[in-house]
Amino acid sequence: MNTGSARADPGVARSEFILGGQKSGKSRRAELLARDWFAQSPDHRAVLIATGQAWDDEMRERIARHQRDRAERVPGLQTLEEPHDVATAVVRHSTAQTLLVVDCLTLWLTHWTMPVGAESMNFEQKQALALDWQAQAAMFLEAIRQAPGPVVLVGNEIGLGVIPMGREVRAFVDALGTLNQQVAQVCPRVTLMAAGLPLILKEPRP
């Protein structure tokens, strides 16, 4: 495994999965890859598929701040808000000249497995939702495999702490760990971010 600055990495991989904790530098690395992609050719474009939703004032301000910061750091990066059907968004917007950034997989999973009103669902409804999520995840992984252009995926690593209280929270941590493993399998490069520094866990084969 290799460590170093984000700029020291050998360009944009066919697809890259960026993992890390809160404020670890995940999104910043994705932005740097998008900026490098723009620099390679005037024909290149980049689209951010944002999965976050503003449920309260703090989240609305957070999203607005991220949008302002991205506009300054990576001019030309388009934003598409898609909290649920990320698989279709990847298929629709991926081209050989387009880099996609999906930020982030953790919120995407949250929307599917912990939707608003989930506490009032009965057992059959929760089972149906779980099956819908499995189908969506399968379509998403296939979309990444078949994407004609590079895809940068951002997600959280939350399984390094103590075992959480509550069955639903433990189930979510398990589901995210499973999703992270599946995404890592289909991405040629996997990077773990810590304190703004990238640790390359997996590199594209030469």
PDB file of C-alpha atoms in Angstrom:
ATOM      1  CA  MET A   1       0.000   0.000   0.000  1.00  0.00           C
ATOM      2  CA  ASN A   2       1.166   3.517  -0.762  1.00  0.00           C
ATOM      3  CA  THR A   3       0.590   6.806   1.007  1.00  0.00           C
ATOM      4  CA  GLY A   4       1.041  10.330  -0.248  1.00  0.00           C
ATOM      5  CA  SER A   5      -0.775  13.473  -1.247  1.00  0.00           C
ATOM      6  CA  ALA A   6      -3.822  13.340  -3.481  1.00  0.00           C
ATOM      7  CA  ARG A   7      -1.877  15.024  -6.279  1.00  0.00           C
ATOM      8  CA  ALA A   8       0.824  12.350  -6.166  1.00  0.00           C
ATOM      9  CA  ASP A   9      -1.594   9.669  -7.348  1.00  0.00           C
ATOM     10  CA  PRO A  10      -1.284   8.551 -10.990  1.00  0.00           C
ATOM     11  CA  GLY A  11      -4.362  10.286 -12.392  1.00  0.00           C
ATOM     12  CA  VAL A  12      -7.978   9.224 -12.539  1.00  0.00           C
ATOM     13  CA  ALA A  13      -8.666   5.501 -12.342  1.00  0.00           C
ATOM     14  CA  ARG A  14     -11.369   3.768 -14.344  1.00  0.00           C
ATOM     15  CA  SER A  15     -13.382   4.061 -11.156  1.00  0.00           C
ATOM     16  CA  GLU A  16     -12.321   4.898  -7.615  1.00  0.00           C
ATOM     17  CA  PHE A  17     -13.981   4.276  -4.259  1.00  0.00           C
ATOM     18  CA  ILE A  18     -12.998   6.803  -1.597  1.00  0.00           C
ATOM     19  CA  LEU A  19     -13.659   5.760   2.010  1.00  0.00           C
ATOM     20  CA  GLY A  20     -13.114   7.636   5.247  1.00  0.00           C
ATOM     21  CA  GLY A  21     -14.584   9.128   8.378  1.00  0.00           C
ATOM     22  CA  GLN A  22     -16.290  12.470   8.854  1.00  0.00           C
ATOM     23  CA  LYS A  23     -14.119  15.376   7.627  1.00  0.00           C
ATOM     24  CA  SER A  24     -11.376  12.989   6.521  1.00  0.00           C
ATOM     25  CA  GLY A  25     -10.938  14.630   3.102  1.00  0.00           C
ATOM     26  CA  LYS A  26     -13.117  12.243   1.063  1.00  0.00           C
ATOM     27  CA  SER A  27     -15.053  14.863  -0.871  1.00  0.00           C
ATOM     28  CA  ARG A  28     -11.998  17.049  -1.339  1.00  0.00           C
ATOM     29  CA  ARG A  29     -10.144  14.162  -2.989  1.00  0.00           C
ATOM     30  CA  ALA A  30     -13.114  13.555  -5.291  1.00  0.00           C
ATOM     31  CA  GLU A  31     -13.076  17.232  -6.241  1.00  0.00           C
ATOM     32  CA  LEU A  32      -9.329  17.091  -6.994  1.00  0.00           C
ATOM     33  CA  LEU A  33      -9.902  14.104  -9.279  1.00  0.00           C
ATOM     34  CA  ALA A  34     -12.650  16.026 -11.075  1.00  0.00           C
ATOM     35  CA  ARG A  35     -10.360  19.034 -11.456  1.00  0.00           C
ATOM     36  CA  ASP A  36      -7.594  16.824 -12.848  1.00  0.00           C
ATOM     37  CA  TRP A  37     -10.110  15.293 -15.270  1.00  0.00           C
ATOM     38  CA  PHE A  38     -11.062  18.750 -16.559  1.00  0.00           C
ATOM     39  CA  ALA A  39      -7.385  19.584 -17.034  1.00  0.00           C
ATOM     40  CA  GLN A  40      -6.788  16.554 -19.266  1.00  0.00           C
ATOM     41  CA  SER A  41      -9.022  17.724 -22.123  1.00  0.00           C
ATOM     42  CA  PRO A  42     -11.302  20.638 -23.025  1.00  0.00           C
ATOM     43  CA  ASP A  43     -13.890  18.036 -24.059  1.00  0.00           C
ATOM     44  CA  HIS A  44     -14.135  16.569 -20.573  1.00  0.00           C
ATOM     45  CA  ARG A  45     -17.097  17.253 -18.295  1.00  0.00           C
ATOM     46  CA  ALA A  46     -17.920  16.169 -14.752  1.00  0.00           C
ATOM     47  CA  VAL A  47     -21.207  15.622 -12.931  1.00  0.00           C
ATOM     48  CA  LEU A  48     -21.708  15.306  -9.178  1.00  0.00           C
ATOM     49  CA  ILE A  49     -24.592  13.007  -8.194  1.00  0.00           C
ATOM     50  CA  ALA A  50     -25.491  14.311  -4.731  1.00  0.00           C
ATOM     51  CA  THR A  51     -27.487  11.954  -2.515  1.00  0.00           C
ATOM     52  CA  GLY A  52     -27.984  14.283   0.448  1.00  0.00           C
ATOM     53  CA  GLN A  53     -31.361  15.793   1.315  1.00  0.00           C
ATOM     54  CA  ALA A  54     -32.072  18.860   3.439  1.00  0.00           C
ATOM     55  CA  TRP A  55     -34.304  17.696   6.286  1.00  0.00           C
ATOM     56  CA  ASP A  56     -33.581  20.640   8.601  1.00  0.00           C
ATOM     57  CA  ASP A  57     -32.035  24.103   8.642  1.00  0.00           C
ATOM     58  CA  GLU A  58     -28.573  22.851   9.601  1.00  0.00           C
ATOM     59  CA  MET A  59     -28.529  20.382   6.701  1.00  0.00           C
ATOM     60  CA  ARG A  60     -29.783  23.044   4.286  1.00  0.00           C
ATOM     61  CA  GLU A  61     -26.959  25.361   5.321  1.00  0.00           C
ATOM     62  CA  ARG A  62     -24.429  22.527   5.089  1.00  0.00           C
ATOM     63  CA  ILE A  63     -25.533  21.669   1.550  1.00  0.00           C
ATOM     64  CA  ALA A  64     -25.505  25.337   0.488  1.00  0.00           C
ATOM     65  CA  ARG A  65     -22.002  25.773   1.920  1.00  0.00           C
ATOM     66  CA  HIS A  66     -20.737  22.688   0.080  1.00  0.00           C
ATOM     67  CA  GLN A  67     -22.245  23.985  -3.158  1.00  0.00           C
ATOM     68  CA  ARG A  68     -20.522  27.354  -2.761  1.00  0.00           C
ATOM     69  CA  ASP A  69     -17.185  25.736  -1.932  1.00  0.00           C
ATOM     70  CA  ARG A  70     -17.388  23.327  -4.896  1.00  0.00           C
ATOM     71  CA  ALA A  71     -18.213  26.164  -7.282  1.00  0.00           C
ATOM     72  CA  GLU A  72     -15.034  27.940  -6.206  1.00  0.00           C
ATOM     73  CA  ARG A  73     -12.758  24.896  -6.184  1.00  0.00           C
ATOM     74  CA  VAL A  74     -14.042  23.102  -9.281  1.00  0.00           C
ATOM     75  CA  PRO A  75     -15.770  25.469 -11.703  1.00  0.00           C
ATOM     76  CA  GLY A  76     -17.755  23.542 -14.285  1.00  0.00           C
ATOM     77  CA  LEU A  77     -18.680  20.648 -12.004  1.00  0.00           C
ATOM     78  CA  GLN A  78     -22.405  20.151 -12.538  1.00  0.00           C
ATOM     79  CA  THR A  79     -24.626  18.930  -9.697  1.00  0.00           C
ATOM     80  CA  LEU A  80     -27.510  16.496  -9.936  1.00  0.00           C
ATOM     81  CA  GLU A  81     -29.551  15.729  -6.810  1.00  0.00           C
ATOM     82  CA  GLU A  82     -30.600  12.071  -6.721  1.00  0.00           C
ATOM     83  CA  PRO A  83     -31.183  10.531  -3.283  1.00  0.00           C
ATOM     84  CA  HIS A  84     -32.715   7.228  -4.431  1.00  0.00           C
ATOM     85  CA  ASP A  85     -32.243   5.967  -8.007  1.00  0.00           C
ATOM     86  CA  VAL A  86     -28.496   6.425  -8.249  1.00  0.00           C
ATOM     87  CA  ALA A  87     -28.138   3.415 -10.570  1.00  0.00           C
ATOM     88  CA  THR A  88     -30.300   5.058 -13.246  1.00  0.00           C
ATOM     89  CA  ALA A  89     -28.462   8.373 -12.796  1.00  0.00           C
ATOM     90  CA  VAL A  90     -25.118   6.654 -13.449  1.00  0.00           C
ATOM     91  CA  VAL A  91     -26.440   4.931 -16.571  1.00  0.00           C
ATOM     92  CA  ARG A  92     -28.028   8.130 -17.871  1.00  0.00           C
ATOM     93  CA  HIS A  93     -25.111  10.498 -17.345  1.00  0.00           C
ATOM     94  CA  SER A  94     -21.993   8.358 -17.813  1.00  0.00           C
ATOM     95  CA  THR A  95     -20.125   8.878 -21.087  1.00  0.00           C
ATOM     96  CA  ALA A  96     -16.542   8.340 -22.177  1.00  0.00           C
ATOM     97  CA  GLN A  97     -15.927  12.090 -21.753  1.00  0.00           C
ATOM     98  CA  THR A  98     -17.780  12.457 -18.437  1.00  0.00           C
ATOM     99  CA  LEU A  99     -16.473  11.798 -14.944  1.00  0.00           C
ATOM    100  CA  LEU A 100     -19.191  11.077 -12.406  1.00  0.00           C
ATOM    101  CA  VAL A 101     -18.832  11.729  -8.683  1.00  0.00           C
ATOM    102  CA  VAL A 102     -21.358  10.016  -6.380  1.00  0.00           C
ATOM    103  CA  ASP A 103     -21.305  11.669  -2.943  1.00  0.00           C
ATOM    104  CA  CYS A 104     -22.181   9.853  -0.858  1.00  0.00           C
ATOM    105  CA  LEU A 105     -23.092   6.167  -0.706  1.00  0.00           C
ATOM    106  CA  THR A 106     -23.777   6.296   3.036  1.00  0.00           C
ATOM    107  CA  LEU A 107     -26.604   8.813   2.699  1.00  0.00           C
ATOM    108  CA  TRP A 108     -27.944   6.872  -0.280  1.00  0.00           C
ATOM    109  CA  LEU A 109     -28.150   3.733   1.850  1.00  0.00           C
ATOM    110  CA  THR A 110     -29.791   5.742   4.643  1.00  0.00           C
ATOM    111  CA  HIS A 111     -32.565   6.928   2.331  1.00  0.00           C
ATOM    112  CA  TRP A 112     -33.287   3.330   1.350  1.00  0.00           C
ATOM    113  CA  THR A 113     -32.999   1.538   4.671  1.00  0.00           C
ATOM    114  CA  MET A 114     -34.103   4.284   7.080  1.00  0.00           C
ATOM    115  CA  PRO A 115     -36.670   6.312   5.123  1.00  0.00           C
ATOM    116  CA  VAL A 116     -38.941   8.832   6.786  1.00  0.00           C
ATOM    117  CA  GLY A 117     -41.827   6.898   8.341  1.00  0.00           C
ATOM    118  CA  ALA A 118     -39.928   3.617   8.571  1.00  0.00           C
ATOM    119  CA  GLU A 119     -40.757   3.326  12.270  1.00  0.00           C
ATOM    120  CA  SER A 120     -44.441   2.899  11.397  1.00  0.00           C
ATOM    121  CA  MET A 121     -43.900   0.189   8.751  1.00  0.00           C
ATOM    122  CA  ASN A 122     -45.074  -3.340   9.445  1.00  0.00           C
ATOM    123  CA  PHE A 123     -42.907  -6.425   8.926  1.00  0.00           C
ATOM    124  CA  GLU A 124     -44.105  -7.055   5.352  1.00  0.00           C
ATOM    125  CA  GLN A 125     -43.415  -3.461   4.318  1.00  0.00           C
ATOM    126  CA  LYS A 126     -39.910  -3.585   5.766  1.00  0.00           C
ATOM    127  CA  GLN A 127     -39.237  -6.866   3.954  1.00  0.00           C
ATOM    128  CA  ALA A 128     -40.412  -5.343   0.668  1.00  0.00           C
ATOM    129  CA  LEU A 129     -38.173  -2.318   1.243  1.00  0.00           C
ATOM    130  CA  ALA A 130     -35.194  -4.602   1.893  1.00  0.00           C
ATOM    131  CA  LEU A 131     -35.835  -6.442  -1.380  1.00  0.00           C
ATOM    132  CA  ASP A 132     -36.135  -3.136  -3.241  1.00  0.00           C
ATOM    133  CA  TRP A 133     -32.792  -2.042  -1.792  1.00  0.00           C
ATOM    134  CA  GLN A 134     -31.088  -5.275  -2.820  1.00  0.00           C
ATOM    135  CA  ALA A 135     -32.361  -4.834  -6.382  1.00  0.00           C
ATOM    136  CA  GLN A 136     -31.230  -1.200  -6.471  1.00  0.00           C
ATOM    137  CA  ALA A 137     -27.784  -2.086  -5.118  1.00  0.00           C
ATOM    138  CA  ALA A 138     -27.373  -4.836  -7.738  1.00  0.00           C
ATOM    139  CA  MET A 139     -28.326  -2.413 -10.526  1.00  0.00           C
ATOM    140  CA  PHE A 140     -25.914   0.156  -9.145  1.00  0.00           C
ATOM    141  CA  LEU A 141     -22.960  -2.237  -9.058  1.00  0.00           C
ATOM    142  CA  GLU A 142     -23.691  -3.296 -12.630  1.00  0.00           C
ATOM    143  CA  ALA A 143     -23.945   0.346 -13.696  1.00  0.00           C
ATOM    144  CA  ILE A 144     -20.475   0.987 -12.268  1.00  0.00           C
ATOM    145  CA  ARG A 145     -19.078  -2.047 -14.098  1.00  0.00           C
ATOM    146  CA  GLN A 146     -20.597  -0.956 -17.409  1.00  0.00           C
ATOM    147  CA  ALA A 147     -20.013   2.813 -17.144  1.00  0.00           C
ATOM    148  CA  PRO A 148     -18.174   4.066 -20.254  1.00  0.00           C
ATOM    149  CA  GLY A 149     -16.422   6.817 -18.281  1.00  0.00           C
ATOM    150  CA  PRO A 150     -14.716   7.113 -14.874  1.00  0.00           C
ATOM    151  CA  VAL A 151     -16.821   7.071 -11.714  1.00  0.00           C
ATOM    152  CA  VAL A 152     -15.639   8.370  -8.336  1.00  0.00           C
ATOM    153  CA  LEU A 153     -17.616   7.050  -5.364  1.00  0.00           C
ATOM    154  CA  VAL A 154     -17.513   8.571  -1.878  1.00  0.00           C
ATOM    155  CA  GLY A 155     -18.586   6.682   1.244  1.00  0.00           C
ATOM    156  CA  ASN A 156     -18.119   6.565   4.998  1.00  0.00           C
ATOM    157  CA  GLU A 157     -16.230   3.980   7.025  1.00  0.00           C
ATOM    158  CA  ILE A 158     -18.219   3.802  10.256  1.00  0.00           C
ATOM    159  CA  GLY A 159     -17.398   0.279  11.439  1.00  0.00           C
ATOM    160  CA  LEU A 160     -14.224   1.092  13.367  1.00  0.00           C
ATOM    161  CA  GLY A 161     -15.849   2.199  16.611  1.00  0.00           C
ATOM    162  CA  VAL A 162     -17.721   0.436  19.382  1.00  0.00           C
ATOM    163  CA  ILE A 163     -20.686  -1.782  18.573  1.00  0.00           C
ATOM    164  CA  PRO A 164     -23.688   0.568  18.405  1.00  0.00           C
ATOM    165  CA  MET A 165     -26.758   0.259  20.594  1.00  0.00           C
ATOM    166  CA  GLY A 166     -30.028  -0.737  18.960  1.00  0.00           C
ATOM    167  CA  ARG A 167     -30.904  -3.424  16.445  1.00  0.00           C
ATOM    168  CA  GLU A 168     -31.702  -1.001  13.617  1.00  0.00           C
ATOM    169  CA  VAL A 169     -28.407   0.867  13.975  1.00  0.00           C
ATOM    170  CA  ARG A 170     -26.421  -2.372  14.087  1.00  0.00           C
ATOM    171  CA  ALA A 171     -28.265  -3.550  10.971  1.00  0.00           C
ATOM    172  CA  PHE A 172     -27.371  -0.302   9.206  1.00  0.00           C
ATOM    173  CA  VAL A 173     -23.681  -0.602  10.107  1.00  0.00           C
ATOM    174  CA  ASP A 174     -23.719  -4.179   8.772  1.00  0.00           C
ATOM    175  CA  ALA A 175     -25.495  -3.106   5.566  1.00  0.00           C
ATOM    176  CA  LEU A 176     -23.003  -0.299   4.967  1.00  0.00           C
ATOM    177  CA  GLY A 177     -20.061  -2.640   5.532  1.00  0.00           C
ATOM    178  CA  THR A 178     -21.531  -5.053   2.991  1.00  0.00           C
ATOM    179  CA  LEU A 179     -22.123  -2.254   0.464  1.00  0.00           C
ATOM    180  CA  ASN A 180     -18.575  -0.954   0.934  1.00  0.00           C
ATOM    181  CA  GLN A 181     -17.139  -4.421   0.262  1.00  0.00           C
ATOM    182  CA  GLN A 182     -19.267  -4.850  -2.861  1.00  0.00           C
ATOM    183  CA  VAL A 183     -18.287  -1.447  -4.249  1.00  0.00           C
ATOM    184  CA  ALA A 184     -14.607  -2.085  -3.473  1.00  0.00           C
ATOM    185  CA  GLN A 185     -14.799  -5.292  -5.517  1.00  0.00           C
ATOM    186  CA  VAL A 186     -15.948  -3.495  -8.682  1.00  0.00           C
ATOM    187  CA  CYS A 187     -13.631  -0.455  -8.397  1.00  0.00           C
ATOM    188  CA  PRO A 188     -10.044  -0.724  -9.699  1.00  0.00           C
ATOM    189  CA  ARG A 189      -8.845   1.778  -7.108  1.00  0.00           C
ATOM    190  CA  VAL A 190      -9.899   2.025  -3.452  1.00  0.00           C
ATOM    191  CA  THR A 191      -8.591   4.850  -1.259  1.00  0.00           C
ATOM    192  CA  LEU A 192      -8.926   5.305   2.496  1.00  0.00           C
ATOM    193  CA  MET A 193      -8.758   8.919   3.662  1.00  0.00           C
ATOM    194  CA  ALA A 194      -7.525   9.929   7.127  1.00  0.00           C
ATOM    195  CA  ALA A 195      -6.655  13.473   8.236  1.00  0.00           C
ATOM    196  CA  GLY A 196      -6.748  14.615   4.618  1.00  0.00           C
ATOM    197  CA  LEU A 197      -4.191  12.036   3.505  1.00  0.00           C
ATOM    198  CA  PRO A 198      -4.905   9.170   1.063  1.00  0.00           C
ATOM    199  CA  LEU A 199      -3.947   5.586   1.755  1.00  0.00           C
ATOM    200  CA  ILE A 200      -4.257   3.525  -1.422  1.00  0.00           C
ATOM    201  CA  LEU A 201      -5.788   0.144  -0.533  1.00  0.00           C
ATOM    202  CA  LYS A 202      -6.171  -1.122  -4.076  1.00  0.00           C
ATOM    203  CA  GLU A 203      -4.572  -0.030  -7.349  1.00  0.00           C
ATOM    204  CA  PRO A 204      -5.573  -0.664 -10.981  1.00  0.00           C
ATOM    205  CA  ARG A 205      -3.780  -3.574 -12.545  1.00  0.00           C
ATOM    206  CA  PRO A 206      -1.153  -2.493 -15.101  1.00  0.00           C
TER     207      PRO A 206
END
